[in-house]
Coordinates of C-alpha atoms and ligand atoms in Angstrom, one line a residue:
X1 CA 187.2 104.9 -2.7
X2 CA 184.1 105.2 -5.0
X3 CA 184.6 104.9 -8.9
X4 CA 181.8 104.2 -11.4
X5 CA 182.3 100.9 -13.7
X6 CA 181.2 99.9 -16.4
X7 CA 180.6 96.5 -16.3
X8 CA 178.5 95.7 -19.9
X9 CA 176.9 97.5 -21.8
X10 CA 173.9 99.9 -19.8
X11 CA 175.3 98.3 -16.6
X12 CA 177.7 101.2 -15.0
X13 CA 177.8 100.5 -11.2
X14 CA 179.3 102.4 -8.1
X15 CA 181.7 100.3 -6.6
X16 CA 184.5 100.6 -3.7
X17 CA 188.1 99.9 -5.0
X18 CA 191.6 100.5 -3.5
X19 CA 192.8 103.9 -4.1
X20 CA 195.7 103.3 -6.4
X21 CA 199.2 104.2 -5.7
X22 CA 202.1 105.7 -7.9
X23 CA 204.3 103.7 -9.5
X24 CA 207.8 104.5 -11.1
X25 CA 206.7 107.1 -13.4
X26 CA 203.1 107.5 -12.4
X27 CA 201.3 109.9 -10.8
X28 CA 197.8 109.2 -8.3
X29 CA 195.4 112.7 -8.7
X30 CA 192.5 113.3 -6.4
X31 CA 189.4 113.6 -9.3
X32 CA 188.0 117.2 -8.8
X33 CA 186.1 117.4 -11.5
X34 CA 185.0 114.9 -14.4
X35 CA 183.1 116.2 -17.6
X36 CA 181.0 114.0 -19.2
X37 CA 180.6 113.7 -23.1
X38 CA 178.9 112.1 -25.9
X39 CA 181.7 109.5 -26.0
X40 CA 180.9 108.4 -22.6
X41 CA 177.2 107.9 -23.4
X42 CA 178.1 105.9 -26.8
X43 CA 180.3 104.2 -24.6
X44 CA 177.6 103.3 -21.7
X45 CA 175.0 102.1 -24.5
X46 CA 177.3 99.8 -27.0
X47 CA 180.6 99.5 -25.2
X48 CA 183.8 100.2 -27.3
X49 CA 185.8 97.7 -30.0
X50 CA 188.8 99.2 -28.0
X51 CA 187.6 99.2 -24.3
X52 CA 187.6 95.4 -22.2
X53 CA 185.3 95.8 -19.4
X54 CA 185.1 96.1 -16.8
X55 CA 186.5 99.4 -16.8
X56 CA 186.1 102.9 -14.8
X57 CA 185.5 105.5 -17.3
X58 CA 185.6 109.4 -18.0
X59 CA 188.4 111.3 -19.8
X60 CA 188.1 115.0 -19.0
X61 CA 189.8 114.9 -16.0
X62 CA 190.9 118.2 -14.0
X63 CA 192.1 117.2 -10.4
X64 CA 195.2 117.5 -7.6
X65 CA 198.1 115.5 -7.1
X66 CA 198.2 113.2 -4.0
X67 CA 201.1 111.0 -5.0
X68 CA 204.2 111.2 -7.0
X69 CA 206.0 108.1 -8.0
X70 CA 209.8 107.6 -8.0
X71 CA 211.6 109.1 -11.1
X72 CA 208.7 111.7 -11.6
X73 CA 210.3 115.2 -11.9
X74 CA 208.6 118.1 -11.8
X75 CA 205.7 117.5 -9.9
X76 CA 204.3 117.8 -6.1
X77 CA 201.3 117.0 -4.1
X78 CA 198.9 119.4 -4.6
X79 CA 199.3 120.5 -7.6
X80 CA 196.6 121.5 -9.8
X81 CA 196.2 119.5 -13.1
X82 CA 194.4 118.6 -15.9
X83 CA 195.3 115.3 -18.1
X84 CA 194.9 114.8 -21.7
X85 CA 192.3 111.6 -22.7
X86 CA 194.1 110.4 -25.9
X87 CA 197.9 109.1 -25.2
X88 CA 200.0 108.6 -28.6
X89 CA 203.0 106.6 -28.1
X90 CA 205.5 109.1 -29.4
X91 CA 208.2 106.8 -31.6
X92 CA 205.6 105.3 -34.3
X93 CA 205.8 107.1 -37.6
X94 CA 202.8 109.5 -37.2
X95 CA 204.2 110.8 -34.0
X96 CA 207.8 111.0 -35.3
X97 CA 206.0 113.7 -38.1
X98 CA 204.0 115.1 -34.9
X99 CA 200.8 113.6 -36.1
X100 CA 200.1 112.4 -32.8
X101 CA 195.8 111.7 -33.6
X102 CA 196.7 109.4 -35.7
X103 CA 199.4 107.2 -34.0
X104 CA 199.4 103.9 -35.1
X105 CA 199.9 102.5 -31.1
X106 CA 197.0 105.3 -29.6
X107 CA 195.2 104.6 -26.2
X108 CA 193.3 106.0 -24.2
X109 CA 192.4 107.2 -20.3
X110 CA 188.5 105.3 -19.8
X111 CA 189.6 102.8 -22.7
X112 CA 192.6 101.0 -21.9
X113 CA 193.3 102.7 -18.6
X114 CA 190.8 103.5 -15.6
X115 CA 189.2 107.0 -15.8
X116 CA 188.5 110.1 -14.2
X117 CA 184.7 109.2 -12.4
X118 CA 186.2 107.6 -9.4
X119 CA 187.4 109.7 -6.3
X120 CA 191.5 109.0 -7.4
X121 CA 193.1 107.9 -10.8
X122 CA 196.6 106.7 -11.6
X123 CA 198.5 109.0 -14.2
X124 CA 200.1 106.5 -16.0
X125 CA 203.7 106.6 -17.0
X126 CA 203.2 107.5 -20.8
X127 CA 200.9 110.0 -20.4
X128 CA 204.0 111.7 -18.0
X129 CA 206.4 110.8 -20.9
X130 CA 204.7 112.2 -23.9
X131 CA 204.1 115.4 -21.5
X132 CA 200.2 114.9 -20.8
X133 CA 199.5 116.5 -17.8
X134 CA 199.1 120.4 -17.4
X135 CA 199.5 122.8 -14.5
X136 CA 196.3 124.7 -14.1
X137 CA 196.9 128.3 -13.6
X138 CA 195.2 129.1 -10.1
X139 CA 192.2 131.3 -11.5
X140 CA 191.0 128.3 -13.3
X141 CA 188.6 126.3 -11.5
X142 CA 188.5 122.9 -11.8
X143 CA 185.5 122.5 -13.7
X144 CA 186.5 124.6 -16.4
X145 CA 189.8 122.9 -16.9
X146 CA 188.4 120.0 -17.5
X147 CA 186.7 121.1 -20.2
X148 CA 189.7 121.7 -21.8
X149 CA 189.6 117.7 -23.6
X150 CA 186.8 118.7 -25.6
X151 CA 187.7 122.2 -26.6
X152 CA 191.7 120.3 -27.5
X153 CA 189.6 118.3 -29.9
X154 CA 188.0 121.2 -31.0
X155 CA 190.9 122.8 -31.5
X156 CA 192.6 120.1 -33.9
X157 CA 189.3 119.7 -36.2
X158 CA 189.5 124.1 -36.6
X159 CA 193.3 123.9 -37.3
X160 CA 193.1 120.8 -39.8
X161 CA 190.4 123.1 -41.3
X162 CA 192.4 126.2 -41.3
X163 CA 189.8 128.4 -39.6
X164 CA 191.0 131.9 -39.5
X165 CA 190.6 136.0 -39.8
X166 CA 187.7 136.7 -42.2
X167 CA 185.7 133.0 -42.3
X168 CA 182.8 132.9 -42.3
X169 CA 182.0 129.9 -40.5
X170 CA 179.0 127.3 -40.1
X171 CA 179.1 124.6 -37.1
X172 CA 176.3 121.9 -38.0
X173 CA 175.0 120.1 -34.3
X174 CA 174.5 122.8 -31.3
X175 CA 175.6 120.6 -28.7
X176 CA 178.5 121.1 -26.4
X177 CA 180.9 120.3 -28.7
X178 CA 179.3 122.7 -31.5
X179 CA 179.3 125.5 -29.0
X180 CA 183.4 125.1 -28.3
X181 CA 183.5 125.4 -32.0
X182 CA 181.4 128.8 -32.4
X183 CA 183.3 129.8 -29.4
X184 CA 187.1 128.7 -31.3
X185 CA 185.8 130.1 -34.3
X186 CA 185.5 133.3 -32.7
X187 CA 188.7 133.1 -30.9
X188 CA 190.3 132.2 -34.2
X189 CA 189.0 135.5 -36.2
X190 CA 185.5 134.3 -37.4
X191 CA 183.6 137.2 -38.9
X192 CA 180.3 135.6 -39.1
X193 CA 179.4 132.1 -36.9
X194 CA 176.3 130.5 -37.9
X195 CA 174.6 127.6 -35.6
X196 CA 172.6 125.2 -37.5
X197 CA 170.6 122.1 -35.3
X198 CA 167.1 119.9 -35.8
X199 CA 166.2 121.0 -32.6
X200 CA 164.7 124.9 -31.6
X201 CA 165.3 123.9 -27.5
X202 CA 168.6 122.7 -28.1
X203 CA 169.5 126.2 -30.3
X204 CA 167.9 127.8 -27.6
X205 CA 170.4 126.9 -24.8
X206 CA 173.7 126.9 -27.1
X207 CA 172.5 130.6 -27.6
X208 CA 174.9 131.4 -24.9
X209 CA 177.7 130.7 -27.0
X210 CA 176.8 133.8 -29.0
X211 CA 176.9 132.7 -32.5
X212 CA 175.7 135.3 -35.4
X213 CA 172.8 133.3 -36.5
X214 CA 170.8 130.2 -35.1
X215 CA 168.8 128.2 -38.1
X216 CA 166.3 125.4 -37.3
X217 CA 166.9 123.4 -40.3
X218 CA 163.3 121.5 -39.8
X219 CA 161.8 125.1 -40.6
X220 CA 164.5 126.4 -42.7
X221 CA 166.4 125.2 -45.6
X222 CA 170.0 125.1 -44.2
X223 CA 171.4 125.7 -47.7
X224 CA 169.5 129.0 -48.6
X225 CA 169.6 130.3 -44.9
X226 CA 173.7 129.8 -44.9
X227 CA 173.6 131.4 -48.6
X228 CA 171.5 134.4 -47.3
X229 CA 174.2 135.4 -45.0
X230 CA 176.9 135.3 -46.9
X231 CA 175.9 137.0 -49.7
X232 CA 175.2 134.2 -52.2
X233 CA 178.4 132.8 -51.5
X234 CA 178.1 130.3 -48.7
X235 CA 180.8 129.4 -45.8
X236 CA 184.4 129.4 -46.0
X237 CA 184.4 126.5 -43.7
X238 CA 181.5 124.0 -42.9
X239 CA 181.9 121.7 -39.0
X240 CA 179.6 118.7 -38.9
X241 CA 179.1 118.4 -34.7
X242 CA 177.0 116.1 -35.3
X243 CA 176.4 112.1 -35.8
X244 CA 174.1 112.8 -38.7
X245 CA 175.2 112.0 -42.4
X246 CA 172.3 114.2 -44.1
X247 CA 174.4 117.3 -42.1
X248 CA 177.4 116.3 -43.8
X249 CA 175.9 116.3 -47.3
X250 CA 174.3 119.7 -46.5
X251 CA 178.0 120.5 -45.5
X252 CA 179.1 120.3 -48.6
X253 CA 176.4 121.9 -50.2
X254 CA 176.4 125.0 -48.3
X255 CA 180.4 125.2 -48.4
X256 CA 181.7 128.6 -50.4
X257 CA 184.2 127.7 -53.4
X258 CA 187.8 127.0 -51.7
X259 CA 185.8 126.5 -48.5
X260 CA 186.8 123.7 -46.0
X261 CA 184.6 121.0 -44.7
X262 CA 185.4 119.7 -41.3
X263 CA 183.7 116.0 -40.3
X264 CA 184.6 116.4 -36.9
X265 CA 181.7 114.0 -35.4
X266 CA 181.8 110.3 -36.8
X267 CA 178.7 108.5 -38.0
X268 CA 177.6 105.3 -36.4
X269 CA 179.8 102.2 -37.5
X270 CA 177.0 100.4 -39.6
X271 CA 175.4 103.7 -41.4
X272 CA 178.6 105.7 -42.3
X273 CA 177.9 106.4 -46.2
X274 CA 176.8 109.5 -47.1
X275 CA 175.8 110.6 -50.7
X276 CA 179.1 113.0 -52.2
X277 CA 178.8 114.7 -54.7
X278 CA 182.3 115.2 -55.9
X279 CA 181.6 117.5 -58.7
X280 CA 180.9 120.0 -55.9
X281 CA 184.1 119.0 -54.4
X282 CA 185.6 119.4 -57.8
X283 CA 184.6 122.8 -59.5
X284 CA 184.3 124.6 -56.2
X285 CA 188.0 123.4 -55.2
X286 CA 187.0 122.6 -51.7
X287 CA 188.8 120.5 -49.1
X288 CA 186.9 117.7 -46.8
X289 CA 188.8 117.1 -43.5
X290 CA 188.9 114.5 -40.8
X291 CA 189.5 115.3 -36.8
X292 CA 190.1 112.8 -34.6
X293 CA 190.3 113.6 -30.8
X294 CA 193.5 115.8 -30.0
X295 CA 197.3 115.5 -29.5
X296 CA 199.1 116.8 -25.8
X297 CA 199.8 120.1 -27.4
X298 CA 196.0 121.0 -28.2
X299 CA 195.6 120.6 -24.4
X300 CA 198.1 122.7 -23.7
X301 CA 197.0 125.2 -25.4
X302 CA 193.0 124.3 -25.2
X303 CA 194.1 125.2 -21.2
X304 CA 195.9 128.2 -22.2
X305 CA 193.1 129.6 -24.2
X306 CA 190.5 129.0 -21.0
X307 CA 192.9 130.7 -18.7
X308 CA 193.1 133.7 -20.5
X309 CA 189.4 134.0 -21.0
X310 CA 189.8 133.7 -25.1
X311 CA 187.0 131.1 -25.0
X312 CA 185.0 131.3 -22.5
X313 CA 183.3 128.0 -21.4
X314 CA 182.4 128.2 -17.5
X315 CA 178.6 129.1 -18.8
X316 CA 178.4 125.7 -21.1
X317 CA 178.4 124.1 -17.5
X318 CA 174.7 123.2 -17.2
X319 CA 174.9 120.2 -14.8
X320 CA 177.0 119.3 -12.1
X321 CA 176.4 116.2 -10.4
X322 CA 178.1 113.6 -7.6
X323 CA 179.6 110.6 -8.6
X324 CA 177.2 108.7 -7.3
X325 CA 174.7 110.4 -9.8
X326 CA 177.0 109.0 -12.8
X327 CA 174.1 107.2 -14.6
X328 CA 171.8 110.4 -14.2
X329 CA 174.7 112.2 -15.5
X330 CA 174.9 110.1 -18.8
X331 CA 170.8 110.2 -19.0
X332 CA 171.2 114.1 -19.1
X333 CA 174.2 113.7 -21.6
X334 CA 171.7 110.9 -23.7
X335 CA 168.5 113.4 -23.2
X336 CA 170.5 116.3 -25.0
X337 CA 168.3 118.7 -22.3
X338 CA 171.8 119.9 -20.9
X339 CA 175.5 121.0 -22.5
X340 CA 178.0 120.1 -20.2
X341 CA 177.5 117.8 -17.2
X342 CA 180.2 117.1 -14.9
X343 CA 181.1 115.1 -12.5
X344 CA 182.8 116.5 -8.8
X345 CA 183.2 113.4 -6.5
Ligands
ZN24 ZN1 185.0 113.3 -24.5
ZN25 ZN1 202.5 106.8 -32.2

């Protein structure tokens, strides 16, 4: 079989290898469809502290069974599945409170195991025992669900930052991740969603996510625009989607007394301050969350919210390429021309 590895940094090769078989407590999926993200491209261009290479990688993985190892219950060939990217281990202390993004003994599928751009993938044993993989509903195609990583992800960052009936809600970074979380924050009850970016092309295409307002903060103040529309007031919750610290200062400025500031998008490793000022924090009573990735239940119900059409995200599709396309895919990722590209084998 085909499967994409990266070898070192900016060196991803095609390359034949065995198609693997199911172990005790494994499963072996044919890859239907693969969705690539930001992660993959950080990972294509600096590697990964976490991540030895080689390794195949890509974690949004929708596909069919075509083995079932011994002691798996449950599950037959052909069945339709999606499998979650982050795999806590269950017993440490985080997971024992069910704070599964932040268990002590985390790994990953395209870190520490081989990933989804490769024409079959090994399920392994503890994603099965902390109940990882999901039965796709059979209305779902496969491209959809497996967009349903990203939107679990998206779905932590909005509960962590409580986003509910009546918010009005400002995602900072209209990429695809920004567009799941105008579409959640709909979902969720959102009155008002507000789309801020650098870029007018890039607001352009994420217009499809139907947010309230788009504001091109190279021709607009951010702060007064996000001000205007709510009444003087500003947002009850402020997302940075982006990898930009100035966005998450202006977070905090634009954020409504007892709003909520979600960073959902990390900063690069060696330019991660930001200038706080914690007065605003202070008098305004607000609350400054993290998000990191998601836990098995957010996919769950990530796939459950696709299925029934409560966020829509077949038209954030804006690529679909083979697997033997996998660096153009990541160029298109890199470019920021597309939203989502994925991968079909
Ligand atoms: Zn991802
Ligand atoms: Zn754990």
């Amino acid at each position: 079989m085909n499967v994409a590895r990266l070898h070192a940094p900016g060196d991803l090769r095609i390359e034949d290898a065995p198609v693997p078989e199911a172990g005790r407590g494994e499963l072996v999926i044919r890859v239907r469809t693969c969705s690539t993200c930001g992660t993959d491209a950080k990972i294509f261009r600096f590697g990964h502290h976490h991540i030895s290479l080689p390794r195949v990688l890509g974690h949004e993985v929708a596909g069919e069974i075509t083995d079932v190892g011994s002691e798996v219950e449950g599950w037959s060939l052909g069945d339709r599945v999606q499998v979650i990217a982050a795999i806590p281990c269950g017993v440490c202390h985080y997971c024992r409170r069910g704070q599964h993004t932040v268990c002590e003994d985390l790994e990953s599928i395209g870190y520490q195991y081989d990933g989804g751009f490769a024409e079959f993938m090994r399920v392994p044993r503890k994603v099965l025992a902390v109940d990882g993989v999901n039965r796709i509903p059979e209305h779902v195609p496969f491209e959809c669900a497996s967009l349903t990583e990203p939107l679990a992800c998206v779905l932590n960052g909005q509960e962590l930052a409580n986003v509910g009936e009546g918010d009005a809600v400002v995602v900072l970074g209209a990429g695809p991740i920004g567009c799941l979380h105008v579409r959640l924050a709909r979902a969720r009850g959102a009155t008002t969603v507000m789309l801020v970016d650098v870029n007018q092309a890039r607001l352009d295409l994420a217009a499809r996510a139907e947010p309230d307002a788009t504001i091109d903060s190279t021709k607009d103040d951010p702060i007064d625009a996000v001000r205007k529309m709510t009444n003087g007031r500003g947002a009850d919750v402020v997302i940075t989607a982006t990898g930009v610290g100035q966005a998450q200062e202006q977070a905090l400025e634009m954020t409504a007394p007892r709003g909520r500031i979600s960073l959902f998008g990390g900063l690069p490793k060696d330019d991660s301050t930001i200038r706080f000022d914690s007065n605003l924090v202070h008098y305004r009573e607000l609350s400054v969350f993290g998000a990191y990735g998601s836990a098995p239940r957010h996919n769950r119900e990530a796939l459950s919210l696709i299925a029934h059409g409560k966020v829509r995200v077949d038209d954030l599709i804006t690529h679909r390429m083979p697997l033997a396309d996998v660096n153009r895919a990541i160029e298109t990722v890199m470019s920021g021309d597309g939203l989502k590209v994925v991968i079909g084998p």
